Amino acid sequence: MEPYLAAEFQRQRDARRAPAYQHLRRTLQHAIENGELEPQQALPGERDLAKLLDVSRVTVRKAISGLVAEGLLVQRQGAGTFVAERIVKSFSLLTSFTNDLRARGLDPRSQVIEHGIGEVTPEEAMALNLSPGALVVRSYRLRTASGQPLALERTTVPQSVLPDSAEIGLSLYEAFAARGIRPVRALQRLRAIAFDAEQARLMQLPEGSPGLFIERRAFLADGRVVEFTRSFYRGDAYDFVAELHAE
């Protein structure tokens, strides 16, 4: 790893004029993206990196703090700095955020930003196949794991299915299960986005940071739509995968 870091750092310095901490930040980011630094792998200590690259420890500290803020690195008290583990989510399985994180040994949490009941909007009516004037339950939540913001979710459910937004709590799908409701399929759309100022503030990221937007409509076996969710995921924390088959 050290020879790669030294070579990449020199390449960054030769390619552009910039402060040394920016060269080091790009070096570490490239090492993560190229697999030279793997998830959960420890970085060399500040002193070792400073000596290897002939820079100050202040430079190393500044580069690392920027990548910690972006979610690419995590610092553990008394243990050092590690490459953050990306969450691999299957795009072909109907699972919840809570179950995805629990399956990876993480502790999912939800912070309710807004919730309530209201009359369906034209967009919601189309998505949920509801008539104008129907009532829906709405919940806007910040989803976290180990204290790190991972996603923002805006969920709309027909009130006839889930009478109270407080029932959503940590997991919408657990609330469904408590009422004997089980979505059996969903339609999802994904596209790349840049977080606006408000989203970036909630996600603790710089404005304009890359993210992934996913819109989901979930159906019961009888064809009723029971969920319309628009999720904004951190682009630096998630990999979405799907298994494809030939016809």
mmCIF file with all atom_site columns, N, CA and C in Angstrom, residues 157-193:
data_model
loop_
_atom_site.group_PDB
_atom_site.id
_atom_site.type_symbol
_atom_site.label_atom_id
_atom_site.label_alt_id
_atom_site.label_comp_id
_atom_site.label_asym_id
_atom_site.label_entity_id
_atom_site.label_seq_id
_atom_site.pdbx_PDB_ins_code
_atom_site.Cartn_x
_atom_site.Cartn_y
_atom_site.Cartn_z
_atom_site.occupancy
_atom_site.B_iso_or_equiv
_atom_site.pdbx_formal_charge
_atom_site.auth_seq_id
_atom_site.auth_comp_id
_atom_site.auth_asym_id
_atom_site.auth_atom_id
_atom_site.pdbx_PDB_model_num
ATOM 1   N N  . VAL A 1 157 ? -48.168 6.887  2.645   1.00 0.00 ? 157 VAL A N  1
ATOM 2   C CA . VAL A 1 157 ? -48.948 5.651  2.724   1.00 0.00 ? 157 VAL A CA 1
ATOM 3   C C  . VAL A 1 157 ? -50.427 6.030  2.823   1.00 0.00 ? 157 VAL A C  1
ATOM 4   N N  . PRO A 1 158 ? -51.322 5.317  2.132   1.00 0.00 ? 158 PRO A N  1
ATOM 5   C CA . PRO A 1 158 ? -52.754 5.591  2.297   1.00 0.00 ? 158 PRO A CA 1
ATOM 6   C C  . PRO A 1 158 ? -53.172 5.439  3.752   1.00 0.00 ? 158 PRO A C  1
ATOM 7   N N  . GLN A 1 159 ? -53.970 6.384  4.254   1.00 0.00 ? 159 GLN A N  1
ATOM 8   C CA . GLN A 1 159 ? -54.406 6.276  5.643   1.00 0.00 ? 159 GLN A CA 1
ATOM 9   C C  . GLN A 1 159 ? -55.285 5.054  5.856   1.00 0.00 ? 159 GLN A C  1
ATOM 10  N N  . SER A 1 160 ? -55.913 4.599  4.806   1.00 0.00 ? 160 SER A N  1
ATOM 11  C CA . SER A 1 160 ? -56.728 3.387  4.927   1.00 0.00 ? 160 SER A CA 1
ATOM 12  C C  . SER A 1 160 ? -55.879 2.167  5.232   1.00 0.00 ? 160 SER A C  1
ATOM 13  N N  . VAL A 1 161 ? -54.595 2.243  4.948   1.00 0.00 ? 161 VAL A N  1
ATOM 14  C CA . VAL A 1 161 ? -53.666 1.140  5.197   1.00 0.00 ? 161 VAL A CA 1
ATOM 15  C C  . VAL A 1 161 ? -52.984 1.300  6.547   1.00 0.00 ? 161 VAL A C  1
ATOM 16  N N  . LEU A 1 162 ? -52.543 2.529  6.839   1.00 0.00 ? 162 LEU A N  1
ATOM 17  C CA . LEU A 1 162 ? -51.815 2.818  8.081   1.00 0.00 ? 162 LEU A CA 1
ATOM 18  C C  . LEU A 1 162 ? -52.393 4.115  8.655   1.00 0.00 ? 162 LEU A C  1
ATOM 19  N N  . PRO A 1 163 ? -53.240 4.029  9.673   1.00 0.00 ? 163 PRO A N  1
ATOM 20  C CA . PRO A 1 163 ? -53.988 5.204  10.133  1.00 0.00 ? 163 PRO A CA 1
ATOM 21  C C  . PRO A 1 163 ? -53.151 6.330  10.729  1.00 0.00 ? 163 PRO A C  1
ATOM 22  N N  . ASP A 1 164 ? -51.995 6.020  11.316  1.00 0.00 ? 164 ASP A N  1
ATOM 23  C CA . ASP A 1 164 ? -51.249 7.027  12.082  1.00 0.00 ? 164 ASP A CA 1
ATOM 24  C C  . ASP A 1 164 ? -49.784 7.003  11.678  1.00 0.00 ? 164 ASP A C  1
ATOM 25  N N  . SER A 1 165 ? -49.218 8.178  11.375  1.00 0.00 ? 165 SER A N  1
ATOM 26  C CA . SER A 1 165 ? -47.805 8.253  10.978  1.00 0.00 ? 165 SER A CA 1
ATOM 27  C C  . SER A 1 165 ? -46.879 7.817  12.099  1.00 0.00 ? 165 SER A C  1
ATOM 28  N N  . ALA A 1 166 ? -47.319 7.932  13.357  1.00 0.00 ? 166 ALA A N  1
ATOM 29  C CA . ALA A 1 166 ? -46.476 7.516  14.485  1.00 0.00 ? 166 ALA A CA 1
ATOM 30  C C  . ALA A 1 166 ? -46.208 6.023  14.464  1.00 0.00 ? 166 ALA A C  1
ATOM 31  N N  . GLU A 1 167 ? -47.038 5.254  13.774  1.00 0.00 ? 167 GLU A N  1
ATOM 32  C CA . GLU A 1 167 ? -46.830 3.814  13.699  1.00 0.00 ? 167 GLU A CA 1
ATOM 33  C C  . GLU A 1 167 ? -45.585 3.458  12.898  1.00 0.00 ? 167 GLU A C  1
ATOM 34  N N  . ILE A 1 168 ? -45.163 4.360  12.025  1.00 0.00 ? 168 ILE A N  1
ATOM 35  C CA . ILE A 1 168 ? -44.001 4.053  11.169  1.00 0.00 ? 168 ILE A CA 1
ATOM 36  C C  . ILE A 1 168 ? -42.756 3.867  12.017  1.00 0.00 ? 168 ILE A C  1
ATOM 37  N N  . GLY A 1 169 ? -42.548 4.754  13.000  1.00 0.00 ? 169 GLY A N  1
ATOM 38  C CA . GLY A 1 169 ? -41.424 4.604  13.918  1.00 0.00 ? 169 GLY A CA 1
ATOM 39  C C  . GLY A 1 169 ? -40.106 4.375  13.210  1.00 0.00 ? 169 GLY A C  1
ATOM 40  N N  . LEU A 1 170 ? -39.408 3.303  13.612  1.00 0.00 ? 170 LEU A N  1
ATOM 41  C CA . LEU A 1 170 ? -38.113 2.988  13.013  1.00 0.00 ? 170 LEU A CA 1
ATOM 42  C C  . LEU A 1 170 ? -38.276 2.388  11.631  1.00 0.00 ? 170 LEU A C  1
ATOM 43  N N  . SER A 1 171 ? -39.265 1.526  11.455  1.00 0.00 ? 171 SER A N  1
ATOM 44  C CA . SER A 1 171 ? -39.371 0.768  10.212  1.00 0.00 ? 171 SER A CA 1
ATOM 45  C C  . SER A 1 171 ? -40.802 0.742  9.695   1.00 0.00 ? 171 SER A C  1
ATOM 46  N N  . LEU A 1 172 ? -41.013 1.224  8.481   1.00 0.00 ? 172 LEU A N  1
ATOM 47  C CA . LEU A 1 172 ? -42.317 1.152  7.830   1.00 0.00 ? 172 LEU A CA 1
ATOM 48  C C  . LEU A 1 172 ? -42.748 -0.293 7.648   1.00 0.00 ? 172 LEU A C  1
ATOM 49  N N  . TYR A 1 173 ? -41.805 -1.153 7.248   1.00 0.00 ? 173 TYR A N  1
ATOM 50  C CA . TYR A 1 173 ? -42.172 -2.542 6.966   1.00 0.00 ? 173 TYR A CA 1
ATOM 51  C C  . TYR A 1 173 ? -42.500 -3.322 8.238   1.00 0.00 ? 173 TYR A C  1
ATOM 52  N N  . GLU A 1 174 ? -41.924 -2.934 9.359   1.00 0.00 ? 174 GLU A N  1
ATOM 53  C CA . GLU A 1 174 ? -42.318 -3.544 10.630  1.00 0.00 ? 174 GLU A CA 1
ATOM 54  C C  . GLU A 1 174 ? -43.721 -3.080 11.018  1.00 0.00 ? 174 GLU A C  1
ATOM 55  N N  . ALA A 1 175 ? -44.053 -1.819 10.704  1.00 0.00 ? 175 ALA A N  1
ATOM 56  C CA . ALA A 1 175 ? -45.406 -1.332 10.955  1.00 0.00 ? 175 ALA A CA 1
ATOM 57  C C  . ALA A 1 175 ? -46.409 -2.073 10.075  1.00 0.00 ? 175 ALA A C  1
ATOM 58  N N  . PHE A 1 176 ? -46.026 -2.321 8.817   1.00 0.00 ? 176 PHE A N  1
ATOM 59  C CA . PHE A 1 176 ? -46.883 -3.121 7.939   1.00 0.00 ? 176 PHE A CA 1
ATOM 60  C C  . PHE A 1 176 ? -47.107 -4.519 8.525   1.00 0.00 ? 176 PHE A C  1
ATOM 61  N N  . ALA A 1 177 ? -45.998 -5.154 8.934   1.00 0.00 ? 177 ALA A N  1
ATOM 62  C CA . ALA A 1 177 ? -46.082 -6.524 9.448   1.00 0.00 ? 177 ALA A CA 1
ATOM 63  C C  . ALA A 1 177 ? -46.984 -6.601 10.674  1.00 0.00 ? 177 ALA A C  1
ATOM 64  N N  . ALA A 1 178 ? -46.942 -5.567 11.522  1.00 0.00 ? 178 ALA A N  1
ATOM 65  C CA . ALA A 1 178 ? -47.774 -5.558 12.722  1.00 0.00 ? 178 ALA A CA 1
ATOM 66  C C  . ALA A 1 178 ? -49.252 -5.542 12.373  1.00 0.00 ? 178 ALA A C  1
ATOM 67  N N  . ARG A 1 179 ? -49.586 -5.055 11.190  1.00 0.00 ? 179 ARG A N  1
ATOM 68  C CA . ARG A 1 179 ? -50.976 -5.012 10.729  1.00 0.00 ? 179 ARG A CA 1
ATOM 69  C C  . ARG A 1 179 ? -51.287 -6.130 9.741   1.00 0.00 ? 179 ARG A C  1
ATOM 70  N N  . GLY A 1 180 ? -50.364 -7.062 9.587   1.00 0.00 ? 180 GLY A N  1
ATOM 71  C CA . GLY A 1 180 ? -50.593 -8.180 8.680   1.00 0.00 ? 180 GLY A CA 1
ATOM 72  C C  . GLY A 1 180 ? -50.498 -7.809 7.214   1.00 0.00 ? 180 GLY A C  1
ATOM 73  N N  . ILE A 1 181 ? -49.756 -6.744 6.932   1.00 0.00 ? 181 ILE A N  1
ATOM 74  C CA . ILE A 1 181 ? -49.597 -6.270 5.554   1.00 0.00 ? 181 ILE A CA 1
ATOM 75  C C  . ILE A 1 181 ? -48.217 -6.677 5.056   1.00 0.00 ? 181 ILE A C  1
ATOM 76  N N  . ARG A 1 182 ? -48.152 -7.223 3.839   1.00 0.00 ? 182 ARG A N  1
ATOM 77  C CA . ARG A 1 182 ? -46.867 -7.661 3.304   1.00 0.00 ? 182 ARG A CA 1
ATOM 78  C C  . ARG A 1 182 ? -46.757 -7.300 1.824   1.00 0.00 ? 182 ARG A C  1
ATOM 79  N N  . PRO A 1 183 ? -45.998 -6.245 1.512   1.00 0.00 ? 183 PRO A N  1
ATOM 80  C CA . PRO A 1 183 ? -45.748 -5.944 0.100   1.00 0.00 ? 183 PRO A CA 1
ATOM 81  C C  . PRO A 1 183 ? -45.005 -7.102 -0.557  1.00 0.00 ? 183 PRO A C  1
ATOM 82  N N  . VAL A 1 184 ? -45.413 -7.439 -1.777  1.00 0.00 ? 184 VAL A N  1
ATOM 83  C CA . VAL A 1 184 ? -44.808 -8.580 -2.458  1.00 0.00 ? 184 VAL A CA 1
ATOM 84  C C  . VAL A 1 184 ? -43.958 -8.174 -3.658  1.00 0.00 ? 184 VAL A C  1
ATOM 85  N N  . ARG A 1 185 ? -44.106 -6.951 -4.122  1.00 0.00 ? 185 ARG A N  1
ATOM 86  C CA . ARG A 1 185 ? -43.281 -6.482 -5.222  1.00 0.00 ? 185 ARG A CA 1
ATOM 87  C C  . ARG A 1 185 ? -43.212 -4.960 -5.175  1.00 0.00 ? 185 ARG A C  1
ATOM 88  N N  . ALA A 1 186 ? -42.255 -4.407 -5.899  1.00 0.00 ? 186 ALA A N  1
ATOM 89  C CA . ALA A 1 186 ? -42.106 -2.955 -5.938  1.00 0.00 ? 186 ALA A CA 1
ATOM 90  C C  . ALA A 1 186 ? -41.493 -2.535 -7.266  1.00 0.00 ? 186 ALA A C  1
ATOM 91  N N  . LEU A 1 187 ? -41.797 -1.309 -7.642  1.00 0.00 ? 187 LEU A N  1
ATOM 92  C CA . LEU A 1 187 ? -41.151 -0.669 -8.782  1.00 0.00 ? 187 LEU A CA 1
ATOM 93  C C  . LEU A 1 187 ? -40.243 0.420  -8.234  1.00 0.00 ? 187 LEU A C  1
ATOM 94  N N  . GLN A 1 188 ? -38.989 0.422  -8.694  1.00 0.00 ? 188 GLN A N  1
ATOM 95  C CA . GLN A 1 188 ? -38.025 1.405  -8.208  1.00 0.00 ? 188 GLN A CA 1
ATOM 96  C C  . GLN A 1 188 ? -37.336 2.089  -9.376  1.00 0.00 ? 188 GLN A C  1
ATOM 97  N N  . ARG A 1 189 ? -37.075 3.364  -9.182  1.00 0.00 ? 189 ARG A N  1
ATOM 98  C CA . ARG A 1 189 ? -36.306 4.143  -10.154 1.00 0.00 ? 189 ARG A CA 1
ATOM 99  C C  . ARG A 1 189 ? -35.143 4.801  -9.432  1.00 0.00 ? 189 ARG A C  1
ATOM 100 N N  . LEU A 1 190 ? -33.996 4.791  -10.046 1.00 0.00 ? 190 LEU A N  1
ATOM 101 C CA . LEU A 1 190 ? -32.786 5.350  -9.433  1.00 0.00 ? 190 LEU A CA 1
ATOM 102 C C  . LEU A 1 190 ? -32.154 6.356  -10.368 1.00 0.00 ? 190 LEU A C  1
ATOM 103 N N  . ARG A 1 191 ? -31.682 7.460  -9.803  1.00 0.00 ? 191 ARG A N  1
ATOM 104 C CA . ARG A 1 191 ? -30.901 8.414  -10.591 1.00 0.00 ? 191 ARG A CA 1
ATOM 105 C C  . ARG A 1 191 ? -29.928 9.145  -9.669  1.00 0.00 ? 191 ARG A C  1
ATOM 106 N N  . ALA A 1 192 ? -28.880 9.672  -10.264 1.00 0.00 ? 192 ALA A N  1
ATOM 107 C CA . ALA A 1 192 ? -27.878 10.425 -9.517  1.00 0.00 ? 192 ALA A CA 1
ATOM 108 C C  . ALA A 1 192 ? -28.388 11.841 -9.268  1.00 0.00 ? 192 ALA A C  1
ATOM 109 N N  . ILE A 1 193 ? -28.073 12.361 -8.092  1.00 0.00 ? 193 ILE A N  1
ATOM 110 C CA . ILE A 1 193 ? -28.463 13.732 -7.747  1.00 0.00 ? 193 ILE A CA 1
ATOM 111 C C  . ILE A 1 193 ? -27.305 14.409 -7.019  1.00 0.00 ? 193 ILE A C  1
#
